[in-house]
Amino acid sequence: MLCVHFTTEDLSRVRFAPRPAPLQELHAALTTAVASGRDPLFGRWRGRVLRALPATAGPLADLVPAGRPPAFLDVLADTLDESFELIRTAHPETVRAELERVYGAGVPPRWIRGLHAGEEASWHVVRRAQRAAYEAVLAPVWPLVRDLHREEFARHALTVAEHGLGAALTALAPGSVFDGSVWRWPAPPDATTLASQGSRGSLARPAGTPSGGRAVRLGGRGLVLVPTFHHPAGPLLQDLPARPVVLTYPAGSGHPPAPLALDGPDGSDDPLTPVLGRTRAELVRLLAEPRSTTELARALRVSNATASGHAAGSRTAGLIRTVRAGRSVRHERTALGDLVVGPQPAPQLTPHPTPCHAPPPRPTP
């Protein structure tokens, strides 16, 4: 159980991050991407993310051996550049202590040893890796993350205004309880909980471990609430001395947002193409309304015979049916085909260029 203890001062120092923090969201996304869970909802997303990460992002894994990130990486800022500048201002003793903590008796890579020594070249490696990971993982969906954050911010503000802080807190974590001084998260899922104790900092046990969970005492420092749309497993807690406690909680649909392009017929998240093949899957989608074989062939940019063959295969599978009207035939989706495709806007057929579609001639000067 995660228990967050409030003082009277803390009740007036709870705030909601007004904008998403790119580096915080990136860390949440990478934590989810490398998680050992086999949730089928995340399998395809994980695979896409891990394939998209370039080699220049690889050094980030060196910073988190055995899933133990150094505390100086956790900063809140509105842009990636501002985030890095905050990281770069970490006291050298803090950086050294955190790197020693996460590596223990292990032998770090050469560039990590350079970071320990304060070498500027190693800090450049960190910045380049963060930028590369952001561009691969978050940049394609960042406009959507901003929109989702605004919605979450407005929802929280409205709940506070109408029902008070206690109701707003428990709304962020269904099943949690706030009694006016302690916010309890019952049966929290396994999640990486970051903390700093004393001057060194340590990785706390995940909430719900046999030790009885985790108690966090705000002690007048206040609490910052940050939604994440890439880490559904549970709260991420940053508890550093003399700084407000930052609690990053799962929000949104429970599945990481995907670029709109990946939701369409050509997206890598398309479940039909691996089963039916690209052309046949596109044919089934095109039949949101009846089409002739010729219309399908033009839209798919294949011959009439090829379109007819794909239609026959789809008909055998029960996804479409064919109705003869005089000398022509019309293909349309069956109820099973509609169910398999799901709700999607009907694709627009590309007209075959003919003289009647040609633009009018320009007047001769």
Short mmCIF file of C-alpha atoms in Angstrom, two decimals:
data_model
loop_
_atom_site.label_atom_id
_atom_site.label_comp_id
_atom_site.label_asym_id
_atom_site.label_seq_id
_atom_site.Cartn_x
_atom_site.Cartn_y
_atom_site.Cartn_z
CA MET A 1 0.00 0.00 0.00
CA LEU A 2 1.20 3.47 -0.90
CA CYS A 3 0.37 6.04 1.79
CA VAL A 4 0.96 9.75 1.19
CA HIS A 5 0.84 11.74 4.46
CA PHE A 6 -0.24 15.38 4.31
CA THR A 7 0.26 18.15 6.83
CA THR A 8 -2.08 21.13 7.03
CA GLU A 9 0.39 23.13 4.92
CA ASP A 10 0.49 20.42 2.28
CA LEU A 11 -3.26 20.64 1.70
CA SER A 12 -2.73 24.12 0.28
CA ARG A 13 0.35 23.08 -1.68
CA VAL A 14 -1.13 20.43 -3.94
CA ARG A 15 -0.88 21.46 -7.55
CA PHE A 16 -1.48 19.88 -10.90
CA ALA A 17 1.23 20.25 -13.54
CA PRO A 18 -0.28 22.68 -16.07
CA ARG A 19 1.56 21.12 -19.00
CA PRO A 20 3.04 17.69 -19.75
CA ALA A 21 6.74 17.26 -18.99
CA PRO A 22 8.40 15.64 -22.02
CA LEU A 23 11.29 14.05 -20.17
CA GLN A 24 9.02 12.68 -17.43
CA GLU A 25 6.68 11.24 -20.06
CA LEU A 26 9.63 9.81 -21.99
CA HIS A 27 10.90 8.00 -18.90
CA ALA A 28 7.41 6.61 -18.27
CA ALA A 29 7.16 5.41 -21.88
CA LEU A 30 10.57 3.74 -21.83
CA THR A 31 9.76 2.09 -18.49
CA THR A 32 6.64 0.60 -20.07
CA ALA A 33 8.46 -0.39 -23.25
CA VAL A 34 11.05 -2.49 -21.43
CA ALA A 35 8.67 -3.89 -18.82
CA SER A 36 8.63 -7.66 -18.56
CA GLY A 37 4.82 -7.90 -18.60
CA ARG A 38 3.13 -9.60 -21.52
CA ASP A 39 -0.07 -7.57 -21.65
CA PRO A 40 -1.34 -8.19 -25.21
CA LEU A 41 -2.63 -4.62 -25.39
CA PHE A 42 0.94 -3.38 -25.18
CA GLY A 43 2.75 -6.04 -27.19
CA ARG A 44 2.42 -4.34 -30.57
CA TRP A 45 3.15 -0.90 -29.09
CA ARG A 46 6.28 -2.19 -27.33
CA GLY A 47 7.51 -3.82 -30.48
CA ARG A 48 7.01 -0.65 -32.49
CA VAL A 49 8.76 1.51 -29.90
CA LEU A 50 11.74 -0.79 -29.51
CA ARG A 51 12.14 -1.05 -33.29
CA ALA A 52 11.93 2.72 -33.66
CA LEU A 53 14.61 3.52 -31.09
CA PRO A 54 17.84 4.44 -32.90
CA ALA A 55 21.28 3.37 -31.76
CA THR A 56 21.96 6.89 -30.52
CA ALA A 57 19.34 6.32 -27.80
CA GLY A 58 21.17 3.24 -26.52
CA PRO A 59 23.16 5.05 -23.81
CA LEU A 60 19.92 5.64 -21.89
CA ALA A 61 19.91 1.93 -21.05
CA ASP A 62 23.37 2.35 -19.50
CA LEU A 63 21.90 4.95 -17.16
CA VAL A 64 19.31 2.51 -15.85
CA PRO A 65 21.08 -0.76 -15.05
CA ALA A 66 18.70 -3.32 -13.58
CA GLY A 67 15.88 -0.77 -13.81
CA ARG A 68 17.44 1.57 -11.27
CA PRO A 69 17.50 5.14 -12.66
CA PRO A 70 19.58 7.87 -11.04
CA ALA A 71 17.43 10.47 -9.32
CA PHE A 72 19.05 13.42 -11.10
CA LEU A 73 17.29 12.38 -14.33
CA ASP A 74 13.85 13.19 -12.94
CA VAL A 75 13.03 16.80 -13.63
CA LEU A 76 9.87 18.69 -14.56
CA ALA A 77 10.09 21.19 -17.40
CA ASP A 78 7.98 22.22 -20.35
CA THR A 79 10.52 21.40 -23.07
CA LEU A 80 13.21 18.83 -23.62
CA ASP A 81 15.94 21.49 -23.71
CA GLU A 82 14.79 22.96 -20.41
CA SER A 83 14.70 19.47 -18.93
CA PHE A 84 18.27 18.80 -19.93
CA GLU A 85 19.42 22.13 -18.55
CA LEU A 86 17.85 21.20 -15.20
CA ILE A 87 19.62 17.85 -15.27
CA ARG A 88 22.87 19.55 -16.12
CA THR A 89 22.57 21.78 -13.04
CA ALA A 90 22.60 18.76 -10.74
CA HIS A 91 25.38 19.05 -8.18
CA PRO A 92 28.43 16.98 -9.20
CA GLU A 93 28.39 15.19 -5.86
CA THR A 94 24.76 14.19 -6.44
CA VAL A 95 25.57 12.87 -9.91
CA ARG A 96 28.48 10.83 -8.63
CA ALA A 97 26.51 9.47 -5.68
CA GLU A 98 23.57 8.44 -7.86
CA LEU A 99 25.75 6.72 -10.45
CA GLU A 100 27.53 4.83 -7.67
CA ARG A 101 24.18 3.83 -6.23
CA VAL A 102 22.70 2.46 -9.44
CA TYR A 103 25.85 0.60 -10.45
CA GLY A 104 26.92 -0.61 -7.03
CA ALA A 105 29.84 -2.95 -7.48
CA GLY A 106 29.25 -3.26 -11.21
CA VAL A 107 31.59 -1.90 -13.84
CA PRO A 108 30.01 1.00 -15.79
CA PRO A 109 30.76 1.73 -19.45
CA ARG A 110 33.51 4.20 -20.28
CA TRP A 111 31.15 7.07 -21.00
CA ILE A 112 29.36 6.57 -17.65
CA ARG A 113 32.73 6.84 -15.94
CA GLY A 114 33.20 10.09 -17.85
CA LEU A 115 29.84 11.30 -16.56
CA HIS A 116 30.97 10.41 -13.06
CA ALA A 117 34.05 12.56 -13.65
CA GLY A 118 31.99 15.45 -15.02
CA GLU A 119 33.25 15.22 -18.60
CA GLU A 120 31.30 17.43 -20.96
CA ALA A 121 31.49 14.83 -23.74
CA SER A 122 29.54 12.37 -21.57
CA TRP A 123 26.84 14.96 -20.87
CA HIS A 124 26.58 15.43 -24.62
CA VAL A 125 25.94 11.68 -24.94
CA VAL A 126 23.06 11.97 -22.47
CA ARG A 127 21.52 14.90 -24.31
CA ARG A 128 21.82 13.27 -27.72
CA ALA A 129 20.33 9.99 -26.43
CA GLN A 130 17.39 11.76 -24.81
CA ARG A 131 16.72 13.73 -27.97
CA ALA A 132 16.88 10.62 -30.15
CA ALA A 133 14.54 8.68 -27.87
CA TYR A 134 12.07 11.56 -27.70
CA GLU A 135 11.97 11.94 -31.48
CA ALA A 136 11.36 8.22 -31.94
CA VAL A 137 8.87 7.59 -29.12
CA LEU A 138 7.08 10.80 -28.17
CA ALA A 139 7.41 13.35 -30.97
CA PRO A 140 4.88 11.55 -33.22
CA VAL A 141 2.23 11.64 -30.46
CA TRP A 142 3.21 14.76 -28.51
CA PRO A 143 0.34 16.92 -29.84
CA LEU A 144 -2.06 14.22 -28.67
CA VAL A 145 -0.33 14.01 -25.28
CA ARG A 146 -0.76 17.77 -24.88
CA ASP A 147 -4.47 17.50 -25.67
CA LEU A 148 -4.93 14.61 -23.25
CA HIS A 149 -3.09 16.54 -20.55
CA ARG A 150 -5.32 19.58 -21.02
CA GLU A 151 -8.40 17.39 -20.69
CA GLU A 152 -7.03 15.79 -17.53
CA PHE A 153 -6.11 19.20 -16.11
CA ALA A 154 -9.61 20.56 -16.75
CA ARG A 155 -11.23 17.46 -15.26
CA HIS A 156 -9.14 17.73 -12.11
CA ALA A 157 -9.79 21.46 -11.72
CA LEU A 158 -13.52 20.95 -12.12
CA THR A 159 -13.58 18.16 -9.54
CA VAL A 160 -11.65 20.27 -7.04
CA ALA A 161 -14.03 23.19 -7.57
CA GLU A 162 -17.19 21.11 -7.26
CA HIS A 163 -16.26 18.44 -4.72
CA GLY A 164 -13.00 19.44 -3.05
CA LEU A 165 -9.44 18.15 -2.96
CA GLY A 166 -10.24 14.77 -1.42
CA ALA A 167 -12.65 13.83 -4.19
CA ALA A 168 -10.18 15.04 -6.81
CA LEU A 169 -7.37 12.90 -5.41
CA THR A 170 -9.44 9.73 -5.18
CA ALA A 171 -10.74 10.33 -8.71
CA LEU A 172 -7.15 10.14 -9.98
CA ALA A 173 -6.68 6.70 -8.44
CA PRO A 174 -9.89 4.65 -8.43
CA GLY A 175 -10.08 2.62 -5.23
CA SER A 176 -7.88 5.01 -3.28
CA VAL A 177 -9.05 6.69 -0.07
CA PHE A 178 -8.26 10.13 1.34
CA ASP A 179 -9.21 10.74 4.97
CA GLY A 180 -8.07 14.36 5.13
CA SER A 181 -4.49 13.63 6.10
CA VAL A 182 -3.48 10.37 4.39
CA TRP A 183 -4.03 9.36 0.78
CA ARG A 184 -4.01 5.56 0.58
CA TRP A 185 -3.61 3.64 -2.66
CA PRO A 186 -4.90 0.12 -1.88
CA ALA A 187 -3.36 -2.76 -3.79
CA PRO A 188 -1.27 -0.57 -6.07
CA PRO A 189 0.21 -2.39 -9.05
CA ASP A 190 3.88 -3.16 -9.35
CA ALA A 191 5.49 0.12 -10.28
CA THR A 192 8.90 1.67 -10.09
CA THR A 193 8.80 4.13 -7.20
CA LEU A 194 11.62 6.63 -7.14
CA ALA A 195 12.74 8.16 -3.87
CA SER A 196 15.64 9.97 -2.36
CA GLN A 197 16.65 9.46 1.23
CA GLY A 198 19.23 11.69 2.82
CA SER A 199 21.89 13.03 0.51
CA ARG A 200 22.41 9.93 -1.60
CA GLY A 201 19.03 8.73 -2.69
CA SER A 202 17.89 5.15 -3.10
CA LEU A 203 15.49 3.11 -5.12
CA ALA A 204 12.50 2.37 -2.96
CA ARG A 205 10.67 -0.93 -3.13
CA PRO A 206 7.73 -1.04 -5.51
CA ALA A 207 4.47 -0.39 -3.74
CA GLY A 208 2.82 -3.57 -2.51
CA THR A 209 6.05 -5.48 -1.74
CA PRO A 210 6.25 -7.78 1.32
CA SER A 211 7.73 -4.95 3.36
CA GLY A 212 4.23 -3.51 3.62
CA GLY A 213 4.45 -0.89 0.90
CA ARG A 214 5.60 2.68 1.09
CA ALA A 215 4.83 5.68 3.28
CA VAL A 216 5.66 9.14 1.95
CA ARG A 217 5.53 12.13 4.27
CA LEU A 218 5.20 15.43 2.47
CA GLY A 219 6.22 17.44 5.53
CA GLY A 220 5.05 20.76 4.13
CA ARG A 221 6.85 20.36 0.79
CA GLY A 222 3.63 19.95 -1.15
CA LEU A 223 2.63 17.55 -3.91
CA VAL A 224 2.76 17.90 -7.69
CA LEU A 225 0.39 15.69 -9.68
CA VAL A 226 1.47 14.69 -13.18
CA PRO A 227 -0.60 12.42 -15.43
CA THR A 228 1.18 9.97 -17.70
CA PHE A 229 -0.36 8.37 -20.74
CA HIS A 230 2.42 5.82 -21.26
CA HIS A 231 2.68 4.02 -17.94
CA PRO A 232 -0.56 2.28 -16.87
CA ALA A 233 1.03 0.02 -14.24
CA GLY A 234 0.88 2.39 -11.30
CA PRO A 235 2.26 5.54 -9.67
CA LEU A 236 5.79 6.79 -10.21
CA LEU A 237 6.93 8.71 -7.16
CA GLN A 238 9.77 11.21 -6.97
CA ASP A 239 10.65 12.09 -3.38
CA LEU A 240 13.77 14.25 -3.17
CA PRO A 241 14.93 16.31 -0.17
CA ALA A 242 13.72 19.92 0.07
CA ARG A 243 11.63 19.57 -3.08
CA PRO A 244 7.91 18.98 -3.63
CA VAL A 245 7.03 15.32 -4.03
CA VAL A 246 6.04 14.51 -7.60
CA LEU A 247 3.48 11.78 -8.13
CA THR A 248 3.03 10.62 -11.70
CA TYR A 249 -0.19 8.66 -12.04
CA PRO A 250 -1.63 6.65 -14.94
CA ALA A 251 -4.28 8.47 -16.94
CA GLY A 252 -6.03 8.15 -20.26
CA SER A 253 -7.45 5.04 -21.88
CA GLY A 254 -4.90 2.65 -20.39
CA HIS A 255 -3.12 2.21 -23.72
CA PRO A 256 -0.33 4.49 -24.99
CA PRO A 257 -1.53 6.98 -27.59
CA ALA A 258 -0.61 6.19 -31.16
CA PRO A 259 -0.09 8.54 -34.11
CA LEU A 260 -3.22 8.93 -36.19
CA ALA A 261 -1.37 7.48 -39.17
CA LEU A 262 -0.94 4.22 -37.26
CA ASP A 263 -4.67 3.92 -36.73
CA GLY A 264 -5.42 3.84 -40.46
CA PRO A 265 -5.28 1.13 -43.07
CA ASP A 266 -1.56 1.51 -43.62
CA GLY A 267 -0.55 1.69 -39.95
CA SER A 268 1.76 -0.81 -38.34
CA ASP A 269 -0.88 -1.39 -35.67
CA ASP A 270 -3.30 -2.71 -38.30
CA PRO A 271 -4.49 -6.16 -37.13
CA LEU A 272 -5.94 -7.20 -40.51
CA THR A 273 -2.94 -6.93 -42.80
CA PRO A 274 -0.87 -9.69 -41.12
CA VAL A 275 -3.88 -12.03 -41.40
CA LEU A 276 -5.39 -11.18 -44.78
CA GLY A 277 -2.51 -9.54 -46.59
CA ARG A 278 -2.32 -5.85 -47.44
CA THR A 279 -4.37 -5.88 -50.66
CA ARG A 280 -7.15 -8.11 -49.38
CA ALA A 281 -7.39 -6.17 -46.10
CA GLU A 282 -7.68 -2.92 -48.07
CA LEU A 283 -10.35 -4.47 -50.29
CA VAL A 284 -12.48 -5.39 -47.28
CA ARG A 285 -12.12 -1.85 -45.93
CA LEU A 286 -13.12 -0.33 -49.26
CA LEU A 287 -16.43 -2.18 -49.09
CA ALA A 288 -17.92 0.05 -46.44
CA GLU A 289 -20.35 0.63 -49.32
CA PRO A 290 -20.97 -1.64 -52.33
CA ARG A 291 -18.41 -1.51 -55.13
CA SER A 292 -18.02 -3.18 -58.48
CA THR A 293 -15.01 -5.24 -59.38
CA THR A 294 -13.79 -2.49 -61.70
CA GLU A 295 -14.08 0.15 -58.97
CA LEU A 296 -12.13 -2.05 -56.58
CA ALA A 297 -9.43 -2.69 -59.17
CA ARG A 298 -8.99 1.03 -59.78
CA ALA A 299 -8.84 1.86 -56.07
CA LEU A 300 -6.40 -0.94 -55.35
CA ARG A 301 -4.39 -0.21 -58.54
CA VAL A 302 -4.55 -3.84 -59.64
CA SER A 303 -6.07 -5.62 -62.62
CA ASN A 304 -9.73 -6.65 -62.68
CA ALA A 305 -8.69 -10.30 -62.52
CA THR A 306 -6.58 -9.68 -59.39
CA ALA A 307 -9.38 -7.74 -57.73
CA SER A 308 -11.81 -10.52 -58.57
CA GLY A 309 -9.46 -13.10 -57.06
CA HIS A 310 -9.11 -11.16 -53.80
CA ALA A 311 -12.87 -10.68 -53.68
CA ALA A 312 -13.36 -14.43 -54.08
CA GLY A 313 -10.97 -15.15 -51.21
CA SER A 314 -12.68 -12.61 -48.97
CA ARG A 315 -16.07 -14.05 -49.90
CA THR A 316 -14.92 -17.55 -49.00
CA ALA A 317 -13.86 -16.22 -45.59
CA GLY A 318 -17.34 -14.79 -45.07
CA LEU A 319 -16.13 -11.18 -44.99
CA ILE A 320 -17.95 -10.00 -48.10
CA ARG A 321 -20.77 -11.12 -50.36
CA THR A 322 -21.28 -10.59 -54.07
CA VAL A 323 -24.60 -9.70 -55.64
CA ARG A 324 -25.18 -9.85 -59.40
CA ALA A 325 -27.07 -7.00 -60.96
CA GLY A 326 -27.66 -7.69 -64.65
CA ARG A 327 -24.31 -8.07 -66.38
CA SER A 328 -22.29 -6.62 -63.47
CA VAL A 329 -21.64 -7.65 -59.90
CA ARG A 330 -21.51 -5.59 -56.70
CA HIS A 331 -19.44 -6.54 -53.66
CA GLU A 332 -20.37 -5.51 -50.13
CA ARG A 333 -19.22 -6.35 -46.63
CA THR A 334 -21.05 -8.87 -44.49
CA ALA A 335 -21.84 -8.37 -40.81
CA LEU A 336 -18.71 -10.41 -40.03
CA GLY A 337 -16.67 -8.12 -42.26
CA ASP A 338 -18.03 -5.06 -40.47
CA LEU A 339 -17.16 -6.61 -37.12
CA VAL A 340 -13.62 -7.49 -38.19
CA VAL A 341 -12.89 -4.06 -39.68
CA GLY A 342 -14.52 -2.10 -36.86
CA PRO A 343 -15.86 1.44 -37.09
CA GLN A 344 -13.86 3.40 -39.64
CA PRO A 345 -14.64 6.13 -42.14
CA ALA A 346 -15.25 4.84 -45.61
CA PRO A 347 -12.13 5.22 -47.78
CA GLN A 348 -12.46 7.39 -50.86
CA LEU A 349 -12.00 5.70 -54.18
CA THR A 350 -9.43 7.27 -56.44
CA PRO A 351 -11.10 7.93 -59.81
CA HIS A 352 -9.39 6.47 -62.82
CA PRO A 353 -8.12 9.37 -64.93
CA THR A 354 -10.14 9.72 -68.11
CA PRO A 355 -10.58 12.57 -70.57
CA CYS A 356 -13.74 13.69 -68.77
CA HIS A 357 -11.68 14.35 -65.64
CA ALA A 358 -9.13 16.46 -67.47
CA PRO A 359 -9.01 20.13 -66.49
CA PRO A 360 -10.37 22.62 -69.02
CA PRO A 361 -7.77 24.04 -71.41
CA ARG A 362 -6.19 27.32 -70.48
CA PRO A 363 -7.23 30.27 -72.62
CA THR A 364 -4.69 31.25 -75.21
CA PRO A 365 -3.28 34.71 -74.53
#
